[in-house]
mmCIF file of C-alpha atoms in Angstrom:
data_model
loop_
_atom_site.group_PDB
_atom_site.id
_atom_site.type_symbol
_atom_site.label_atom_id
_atom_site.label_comp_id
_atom_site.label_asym_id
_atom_site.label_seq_id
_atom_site.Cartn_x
_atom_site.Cartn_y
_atom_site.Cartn_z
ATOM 1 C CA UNK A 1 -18.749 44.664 -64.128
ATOM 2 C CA UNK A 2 -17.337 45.875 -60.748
ATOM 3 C CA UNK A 3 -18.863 44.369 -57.484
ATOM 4 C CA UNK A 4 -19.368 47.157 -54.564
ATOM 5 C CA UNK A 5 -17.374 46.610 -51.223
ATOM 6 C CA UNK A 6 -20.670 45.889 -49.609
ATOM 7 C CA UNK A 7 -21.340 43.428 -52.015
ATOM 8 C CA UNK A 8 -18.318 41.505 -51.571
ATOM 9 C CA UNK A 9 -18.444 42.169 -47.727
ATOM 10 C CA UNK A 10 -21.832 40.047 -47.651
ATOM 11 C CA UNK A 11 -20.664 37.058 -50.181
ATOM 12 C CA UNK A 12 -17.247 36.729 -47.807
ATOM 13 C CA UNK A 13 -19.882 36.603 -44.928
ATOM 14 C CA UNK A 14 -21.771 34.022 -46.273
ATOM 15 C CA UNK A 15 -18.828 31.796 -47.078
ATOM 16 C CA UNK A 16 -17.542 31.870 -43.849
ATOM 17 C CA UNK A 17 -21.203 31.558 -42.431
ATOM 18 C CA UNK A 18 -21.720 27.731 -44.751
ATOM 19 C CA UNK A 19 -18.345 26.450 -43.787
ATOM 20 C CA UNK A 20 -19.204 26.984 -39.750
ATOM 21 C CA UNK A 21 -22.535 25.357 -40.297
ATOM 22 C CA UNK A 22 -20.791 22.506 -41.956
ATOM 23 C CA UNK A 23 -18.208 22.085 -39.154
ATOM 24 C CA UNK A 24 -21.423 22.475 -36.776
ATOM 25 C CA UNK A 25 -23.364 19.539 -38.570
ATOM 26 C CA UNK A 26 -20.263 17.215 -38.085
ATOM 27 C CA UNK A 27 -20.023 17.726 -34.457
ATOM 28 C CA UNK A 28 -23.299 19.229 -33.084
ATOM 29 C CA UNK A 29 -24.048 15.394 -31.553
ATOM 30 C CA UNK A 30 -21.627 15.328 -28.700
ATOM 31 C CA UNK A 31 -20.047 19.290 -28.901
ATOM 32 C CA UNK A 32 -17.006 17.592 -30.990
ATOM 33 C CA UNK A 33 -13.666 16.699 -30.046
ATOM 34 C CA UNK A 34 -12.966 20.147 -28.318
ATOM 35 C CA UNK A 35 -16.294 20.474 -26.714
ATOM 36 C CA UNK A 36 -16.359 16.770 -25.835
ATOM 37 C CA UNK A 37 -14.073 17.442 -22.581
ATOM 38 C CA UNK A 38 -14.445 21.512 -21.385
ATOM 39 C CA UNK A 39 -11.636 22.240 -19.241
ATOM 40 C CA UNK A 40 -9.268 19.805 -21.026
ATOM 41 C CA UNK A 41 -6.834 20.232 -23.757
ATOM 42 C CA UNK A 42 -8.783 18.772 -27.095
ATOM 43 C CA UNK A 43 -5.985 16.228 -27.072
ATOM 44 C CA UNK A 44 -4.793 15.169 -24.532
ATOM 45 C CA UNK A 45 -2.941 10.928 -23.943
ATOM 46 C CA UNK A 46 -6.119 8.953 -24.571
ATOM 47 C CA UNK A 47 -7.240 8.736 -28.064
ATOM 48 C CA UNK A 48 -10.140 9.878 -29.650
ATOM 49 C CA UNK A 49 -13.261 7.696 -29.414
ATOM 50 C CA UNK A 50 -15.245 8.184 -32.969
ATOM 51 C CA UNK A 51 -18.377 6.480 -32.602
ATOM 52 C CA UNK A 52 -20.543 5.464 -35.962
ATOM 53 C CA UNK A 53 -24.260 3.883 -35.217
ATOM 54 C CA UNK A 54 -26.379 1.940 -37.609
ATOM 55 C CA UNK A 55 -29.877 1.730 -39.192
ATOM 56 C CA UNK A 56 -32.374 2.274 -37.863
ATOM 57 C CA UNK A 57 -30.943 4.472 -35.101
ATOM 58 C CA UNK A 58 -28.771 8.204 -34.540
ATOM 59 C CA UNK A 59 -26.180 9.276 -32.407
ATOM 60 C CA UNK A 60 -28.512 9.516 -29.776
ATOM 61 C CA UNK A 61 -28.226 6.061 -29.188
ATOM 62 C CA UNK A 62 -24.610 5.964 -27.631
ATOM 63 C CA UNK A 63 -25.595 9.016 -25.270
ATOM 64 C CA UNK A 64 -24.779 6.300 -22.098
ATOM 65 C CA UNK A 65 -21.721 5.632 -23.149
ATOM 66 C CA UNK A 66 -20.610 8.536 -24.681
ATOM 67 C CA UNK A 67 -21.276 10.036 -20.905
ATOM 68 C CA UNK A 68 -19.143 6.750 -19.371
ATOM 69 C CA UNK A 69 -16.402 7.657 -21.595
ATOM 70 C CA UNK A 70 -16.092 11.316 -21.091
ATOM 71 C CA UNK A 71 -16.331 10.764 -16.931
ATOM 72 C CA UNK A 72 -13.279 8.688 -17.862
ATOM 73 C CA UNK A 73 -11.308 11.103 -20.092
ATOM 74 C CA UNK A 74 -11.786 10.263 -23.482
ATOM 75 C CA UNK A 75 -12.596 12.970 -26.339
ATOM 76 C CA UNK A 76 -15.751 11.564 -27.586
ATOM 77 C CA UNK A 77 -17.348 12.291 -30.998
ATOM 78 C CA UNK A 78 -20.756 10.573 -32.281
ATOM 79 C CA UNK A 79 -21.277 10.756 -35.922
ATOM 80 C CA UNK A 80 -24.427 11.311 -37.785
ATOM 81 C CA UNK A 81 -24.283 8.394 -40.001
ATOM 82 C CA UNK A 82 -26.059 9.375 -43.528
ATOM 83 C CA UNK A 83 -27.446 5.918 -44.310
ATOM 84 C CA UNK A 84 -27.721 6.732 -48.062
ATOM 85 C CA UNK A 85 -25.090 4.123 -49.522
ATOM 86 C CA UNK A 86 -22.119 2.120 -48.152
ATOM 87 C CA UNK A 87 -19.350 4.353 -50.139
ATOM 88 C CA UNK A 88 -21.335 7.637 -49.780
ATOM 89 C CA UNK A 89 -21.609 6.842 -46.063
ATOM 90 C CA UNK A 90 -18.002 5.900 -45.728
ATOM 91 C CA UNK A 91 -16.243 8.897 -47.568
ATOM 92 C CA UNK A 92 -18.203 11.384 -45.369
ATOM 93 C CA UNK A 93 -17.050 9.386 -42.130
ATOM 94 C CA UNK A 94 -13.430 9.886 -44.177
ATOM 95 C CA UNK A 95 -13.906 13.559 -44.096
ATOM 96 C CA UNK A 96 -14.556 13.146 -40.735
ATOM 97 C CA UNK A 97 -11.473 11.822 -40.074
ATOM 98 C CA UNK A 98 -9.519 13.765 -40.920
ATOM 99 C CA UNK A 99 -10.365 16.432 -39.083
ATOM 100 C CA UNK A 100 -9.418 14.745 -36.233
ATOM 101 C CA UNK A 101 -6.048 15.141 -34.883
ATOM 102 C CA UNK A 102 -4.063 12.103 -33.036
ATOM 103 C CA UNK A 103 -4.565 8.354 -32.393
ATOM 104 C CA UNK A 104 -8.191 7.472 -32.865
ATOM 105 C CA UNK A 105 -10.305 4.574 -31.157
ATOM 106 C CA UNK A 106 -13.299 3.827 -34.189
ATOM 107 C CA UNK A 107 -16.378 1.746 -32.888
ATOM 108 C CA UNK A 108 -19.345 0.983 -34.836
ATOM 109 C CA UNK A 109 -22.650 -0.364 -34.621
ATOM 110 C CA UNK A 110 -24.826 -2.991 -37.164
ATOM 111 C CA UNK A 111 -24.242 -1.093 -40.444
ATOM 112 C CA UNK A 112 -21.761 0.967 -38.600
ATOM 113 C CA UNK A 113 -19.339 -1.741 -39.004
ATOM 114 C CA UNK A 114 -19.610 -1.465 -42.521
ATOM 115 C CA UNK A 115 -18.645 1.597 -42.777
ATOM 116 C CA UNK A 116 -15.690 2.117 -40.471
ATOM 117 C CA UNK A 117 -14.362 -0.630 -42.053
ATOM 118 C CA UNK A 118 -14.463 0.831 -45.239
ATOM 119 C CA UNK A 119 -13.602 4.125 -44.156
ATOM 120 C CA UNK A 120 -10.444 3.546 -41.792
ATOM 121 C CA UNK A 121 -8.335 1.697 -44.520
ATOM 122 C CA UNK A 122 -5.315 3.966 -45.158
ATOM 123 C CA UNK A 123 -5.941 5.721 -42.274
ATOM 124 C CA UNK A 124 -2.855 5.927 -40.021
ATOM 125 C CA UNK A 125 -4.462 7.654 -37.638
ATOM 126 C CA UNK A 126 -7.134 4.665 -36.741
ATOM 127 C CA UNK A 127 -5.263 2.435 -34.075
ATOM 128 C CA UNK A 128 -8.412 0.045 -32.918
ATOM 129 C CA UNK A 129 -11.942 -0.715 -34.486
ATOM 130 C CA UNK A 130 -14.694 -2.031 -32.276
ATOM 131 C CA UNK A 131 -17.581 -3.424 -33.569
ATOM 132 C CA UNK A 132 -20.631 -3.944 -31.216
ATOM 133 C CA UNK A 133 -23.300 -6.206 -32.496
ATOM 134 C CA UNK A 134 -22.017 -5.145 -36.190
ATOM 135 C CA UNK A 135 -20.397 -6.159 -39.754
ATOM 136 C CA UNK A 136 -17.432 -7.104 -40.439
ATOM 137 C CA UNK A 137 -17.361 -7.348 -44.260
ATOM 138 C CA UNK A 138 -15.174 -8.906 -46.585
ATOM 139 C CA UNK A 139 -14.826 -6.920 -49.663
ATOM 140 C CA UNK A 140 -17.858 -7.418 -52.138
ATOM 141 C CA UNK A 141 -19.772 -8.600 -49.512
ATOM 142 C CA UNK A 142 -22.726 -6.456 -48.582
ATOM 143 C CA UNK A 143 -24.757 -6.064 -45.447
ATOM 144 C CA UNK A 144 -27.725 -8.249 -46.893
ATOM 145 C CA UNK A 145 -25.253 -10.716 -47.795
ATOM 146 C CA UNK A 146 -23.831 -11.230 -43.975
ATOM 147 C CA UNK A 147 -27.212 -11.198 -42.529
ATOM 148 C CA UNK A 148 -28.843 -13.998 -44.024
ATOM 149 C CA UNK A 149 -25.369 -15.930 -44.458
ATOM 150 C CA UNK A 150 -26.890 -18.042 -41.505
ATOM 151 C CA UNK A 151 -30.197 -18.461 -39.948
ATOM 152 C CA UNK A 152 -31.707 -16.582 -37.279
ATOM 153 C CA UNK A 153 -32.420 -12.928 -38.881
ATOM 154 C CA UNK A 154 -35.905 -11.929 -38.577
ATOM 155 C CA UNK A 155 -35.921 -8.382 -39.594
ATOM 156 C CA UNK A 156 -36.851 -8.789 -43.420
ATOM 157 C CA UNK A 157 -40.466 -9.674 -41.816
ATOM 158 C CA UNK A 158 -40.542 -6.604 -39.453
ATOM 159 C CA UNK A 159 -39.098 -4.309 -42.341
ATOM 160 C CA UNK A 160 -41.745 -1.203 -43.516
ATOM 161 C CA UNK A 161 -40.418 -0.121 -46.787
ATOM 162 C CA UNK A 162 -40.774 3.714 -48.366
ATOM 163 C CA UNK A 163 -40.362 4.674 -51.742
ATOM 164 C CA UNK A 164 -38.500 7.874 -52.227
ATOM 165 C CA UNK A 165 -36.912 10.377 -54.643
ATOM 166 C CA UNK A 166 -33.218 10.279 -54.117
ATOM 167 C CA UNK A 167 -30.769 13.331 -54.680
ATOM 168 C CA UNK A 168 -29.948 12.767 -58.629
ATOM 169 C CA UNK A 169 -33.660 11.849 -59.745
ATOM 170 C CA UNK A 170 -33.777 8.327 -59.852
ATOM 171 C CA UNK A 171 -35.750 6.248 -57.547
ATOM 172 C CA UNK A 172 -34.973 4.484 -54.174
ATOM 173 C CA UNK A 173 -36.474 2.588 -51.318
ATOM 174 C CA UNK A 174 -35.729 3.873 -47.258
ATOM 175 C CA UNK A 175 -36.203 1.266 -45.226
ATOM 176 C CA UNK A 176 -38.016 1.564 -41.335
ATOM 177 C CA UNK A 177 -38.649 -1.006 -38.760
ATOM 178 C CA UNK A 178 -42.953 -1.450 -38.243
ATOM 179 C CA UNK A 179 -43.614 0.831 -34.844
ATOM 180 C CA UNK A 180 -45.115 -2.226 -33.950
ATOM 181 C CA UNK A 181 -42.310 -4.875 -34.159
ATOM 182 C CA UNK A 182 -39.574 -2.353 -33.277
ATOM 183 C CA UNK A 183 -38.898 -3.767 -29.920
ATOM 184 C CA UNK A 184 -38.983 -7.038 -30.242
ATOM 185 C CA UNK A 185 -36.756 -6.772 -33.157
ATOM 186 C CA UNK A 186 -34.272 -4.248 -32.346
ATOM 187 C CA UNK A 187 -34.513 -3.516 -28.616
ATOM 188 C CA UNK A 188 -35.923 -6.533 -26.631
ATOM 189 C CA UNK A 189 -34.580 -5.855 -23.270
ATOM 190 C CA UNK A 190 -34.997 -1.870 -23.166
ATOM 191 C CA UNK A 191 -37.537 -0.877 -21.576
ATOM 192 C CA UNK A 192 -41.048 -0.175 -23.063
ATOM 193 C CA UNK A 193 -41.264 3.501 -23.296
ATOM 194 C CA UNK A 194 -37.957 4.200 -24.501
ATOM 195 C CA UNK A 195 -38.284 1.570 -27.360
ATOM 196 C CA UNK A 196 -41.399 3.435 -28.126
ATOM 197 C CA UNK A 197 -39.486 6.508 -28.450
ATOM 198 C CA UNK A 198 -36.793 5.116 -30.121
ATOM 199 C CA UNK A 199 -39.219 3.369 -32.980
ATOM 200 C CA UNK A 200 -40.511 7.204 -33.436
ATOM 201 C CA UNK A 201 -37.216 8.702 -34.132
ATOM 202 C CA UNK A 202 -35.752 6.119 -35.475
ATOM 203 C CA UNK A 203 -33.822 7.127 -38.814
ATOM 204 C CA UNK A 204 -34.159 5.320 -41.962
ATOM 205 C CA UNK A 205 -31.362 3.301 -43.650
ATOM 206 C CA UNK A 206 -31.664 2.548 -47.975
ATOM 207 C CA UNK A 207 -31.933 -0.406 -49.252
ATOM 208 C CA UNK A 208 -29.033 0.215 -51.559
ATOM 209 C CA UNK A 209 -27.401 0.943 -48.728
ATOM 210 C CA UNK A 210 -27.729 -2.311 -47.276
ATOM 211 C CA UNK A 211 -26.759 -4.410 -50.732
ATOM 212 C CA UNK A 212 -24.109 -2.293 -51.295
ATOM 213 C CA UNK A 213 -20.818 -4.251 -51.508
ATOM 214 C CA UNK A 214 -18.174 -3.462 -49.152
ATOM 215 C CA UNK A 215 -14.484 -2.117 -50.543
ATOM 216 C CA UNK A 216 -11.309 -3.419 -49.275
ATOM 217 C CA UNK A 217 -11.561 -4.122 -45.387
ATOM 218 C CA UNK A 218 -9.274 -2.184 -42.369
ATOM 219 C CA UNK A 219 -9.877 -4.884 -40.211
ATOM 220 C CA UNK A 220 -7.234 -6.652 -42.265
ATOM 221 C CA UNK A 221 -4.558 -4.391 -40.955
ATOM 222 C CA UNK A 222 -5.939 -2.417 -37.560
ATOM 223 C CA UNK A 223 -6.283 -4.603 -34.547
ATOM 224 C CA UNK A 224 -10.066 -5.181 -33.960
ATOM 225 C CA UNK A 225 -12.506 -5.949 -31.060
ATOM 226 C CA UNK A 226 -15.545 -7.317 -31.505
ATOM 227 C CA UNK A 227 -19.081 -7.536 -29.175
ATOM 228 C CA UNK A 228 -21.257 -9.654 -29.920
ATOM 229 C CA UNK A 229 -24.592 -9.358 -28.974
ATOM 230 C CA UNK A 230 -26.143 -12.962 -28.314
ATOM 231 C CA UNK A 231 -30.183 -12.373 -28.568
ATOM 232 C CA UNK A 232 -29.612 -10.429 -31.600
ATOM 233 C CA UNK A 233 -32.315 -10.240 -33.834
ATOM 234 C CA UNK A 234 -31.155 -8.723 -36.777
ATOM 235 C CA UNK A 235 -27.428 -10.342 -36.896
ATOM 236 C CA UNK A 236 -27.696 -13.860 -35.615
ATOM 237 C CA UNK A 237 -25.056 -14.356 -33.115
ATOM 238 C CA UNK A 238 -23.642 -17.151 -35.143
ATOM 239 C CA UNK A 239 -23.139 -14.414 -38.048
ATOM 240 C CA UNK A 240 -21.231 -12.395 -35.656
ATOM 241 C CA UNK A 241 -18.797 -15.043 -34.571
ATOM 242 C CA UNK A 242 -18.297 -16.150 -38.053
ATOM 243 C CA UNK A 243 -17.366 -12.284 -38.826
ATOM 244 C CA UNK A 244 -15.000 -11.803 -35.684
ATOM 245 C CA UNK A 245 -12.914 -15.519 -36.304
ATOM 246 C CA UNK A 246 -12.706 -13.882 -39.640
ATOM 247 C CA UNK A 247 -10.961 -11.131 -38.626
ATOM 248 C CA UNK A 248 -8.862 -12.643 -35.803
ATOM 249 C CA UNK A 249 -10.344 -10.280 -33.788
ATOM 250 C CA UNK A 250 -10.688 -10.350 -29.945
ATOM 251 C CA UNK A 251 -13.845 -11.197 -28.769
ATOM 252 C CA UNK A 252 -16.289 -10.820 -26.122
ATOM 253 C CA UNK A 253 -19.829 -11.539 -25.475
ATOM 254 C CA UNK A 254 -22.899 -10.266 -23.828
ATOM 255 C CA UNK A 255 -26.878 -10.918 -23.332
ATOM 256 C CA UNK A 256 -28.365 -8.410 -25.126
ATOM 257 C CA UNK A 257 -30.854 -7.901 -28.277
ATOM 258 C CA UNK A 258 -29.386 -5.838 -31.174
ATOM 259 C CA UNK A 259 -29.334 -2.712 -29.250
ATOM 260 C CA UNK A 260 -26.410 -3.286 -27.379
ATOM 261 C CA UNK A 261 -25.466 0.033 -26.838
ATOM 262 C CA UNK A 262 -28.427 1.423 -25.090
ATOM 263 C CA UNK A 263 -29.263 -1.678 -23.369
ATOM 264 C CA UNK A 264 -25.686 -2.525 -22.079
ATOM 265 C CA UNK A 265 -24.029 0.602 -22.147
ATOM 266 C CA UNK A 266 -21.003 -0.874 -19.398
ATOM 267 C CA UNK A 267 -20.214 -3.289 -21.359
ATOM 268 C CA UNK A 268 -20.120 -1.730 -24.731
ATOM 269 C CA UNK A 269 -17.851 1.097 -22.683
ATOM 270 C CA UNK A 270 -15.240 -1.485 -21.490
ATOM 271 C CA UNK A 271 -14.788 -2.918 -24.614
ATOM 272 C CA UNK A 272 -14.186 0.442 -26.166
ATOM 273 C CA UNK A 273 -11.901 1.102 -23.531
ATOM 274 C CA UNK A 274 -9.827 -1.831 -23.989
ATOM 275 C CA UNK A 275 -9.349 -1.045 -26.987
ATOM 276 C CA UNK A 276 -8.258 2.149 -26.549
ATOM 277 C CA UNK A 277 -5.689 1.149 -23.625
ATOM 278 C CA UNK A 278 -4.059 -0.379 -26.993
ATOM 279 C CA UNK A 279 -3.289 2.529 -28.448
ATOM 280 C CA UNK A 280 0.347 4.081 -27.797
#
């Protein structure tokens, strides 16, 4: 059966149409790598800071330091983090990747270290990984694992749990912080009214997800840098030190609750930037 030139006018234009959108939905949080610094060349000496945040949060919640880095040169880009599963989440950030051209600086937050680690091994490309107030797994060992490894987690209390229909029928559970414990749990010292707001939009991660076990590590090959955050909540400090002697990583501390990047925003930006003055 032939197909009329309009016909196959409109199909082309629809093709073309999906893969912008999907190039949009990777980089719509901070403009993308070109966008991230108008005026500049989208590559310039520094590398590219990829940016990966955790449960219970979005991209939104770098938007202080992705505006530190940029006044300071670096292409930023903040990924929207699927929270569906560990290997599902990681292969997307791999996509992500590699769309990226040049050295690139890869910090995560909480679950976010999970999944950078999992998704920079093999990747040339990845000269540094940051982790701030994050995982560090082993392979096989899972978020759920890490966090109650030692005590001092109090977030299975303040967890609201949702059943839901996932994507190939079967049955899952998205997990939320209570409104009402939010702060206390995730964002201590941030003030009262963005908590709230953040408790609102905050974005659910699954509880697969979380017990997922972790593949083979890149922290076992890319030089790492690690913040931890010492009134943390969710990963006891003493989890986070255990995680960064693992990994020989260099180290740093600050006073701050889980939400290290919206609360301390400096700091979190100089240890990025450390890492990236690494990077030749």
């Amino acid at each position: 059966m032939s197909r009329s030139p309009n016909t196959s006018r409109s199909r082309t234009a629809l093709t073309a149409l999906a893969g912008a959108a999907v190039v949009a939905s990777v980089l719509v949080t901070t403009g993308g790598p070109a966008a991230a610094d108008k005026g500049r060349p989208a590559h310039g000496p520094k590398p590219t800071v990829v940016l990966v945040h955790g449960a219970f949060a979005d991209s939104t919640s770098w938007n202080d330091v992705i505006d530190e880095l940029r006044h300071d040169g670096y292409p930023v880009v903040a990924v929207a983090n699927p929270l569906r599963s560990l290997s599902g989440d990681a292969a997307y950030l791999k996509d992500v990747l590699a769309g990226i051209d040049g050295p690139v600086v890869l910090a995560g937050h909480s679950y976010g270290g999970s999944v950078i680690s999992n998704a920079a091994t093999g990747n040339e490309n990845v000269k540094a990984l940051v982790y701030l107030a994050a995982f560090l797994p082993e392979k096989g060992e899972s978020a759920l694992d890490l966090s109650g490894k030692f005590p001092g987690s109090t977030l299975g209390e303040a967890l609201r749990p949702v059943a839901v229909n996932n994507a190939d029928g079967s049955r899952g559970t998205d997990l939320y912080i209570r409104n009402d414990a939010f702060r206390h749990q995730f964002a201590a010292d941030v003030p009262r009214d963005k908590a709230d707001l953040m408790a609102v939009t905050q974005r659910p991660v699954t509880e697969a997800a979380l017990a997922e076990g972790a593949a083979e590590p890149a922290w076992k090959t890319i030089p790492s840098w690690v913040l931890i955050a010492n009134r943390d909540l969710n990963i006891p400090p003493s989890v986070q030190e255990f995680m960064a002697e693992r990994a020989g990583a260099r180290t740093s501390e600050v006073r701050s609750s889980h939400a290290v990047s919206v609360s301390r925003p400096g700091k979190v930006t100089d240890v990025i930037e450390d890492a990236a003055r690494s990077v030749r």
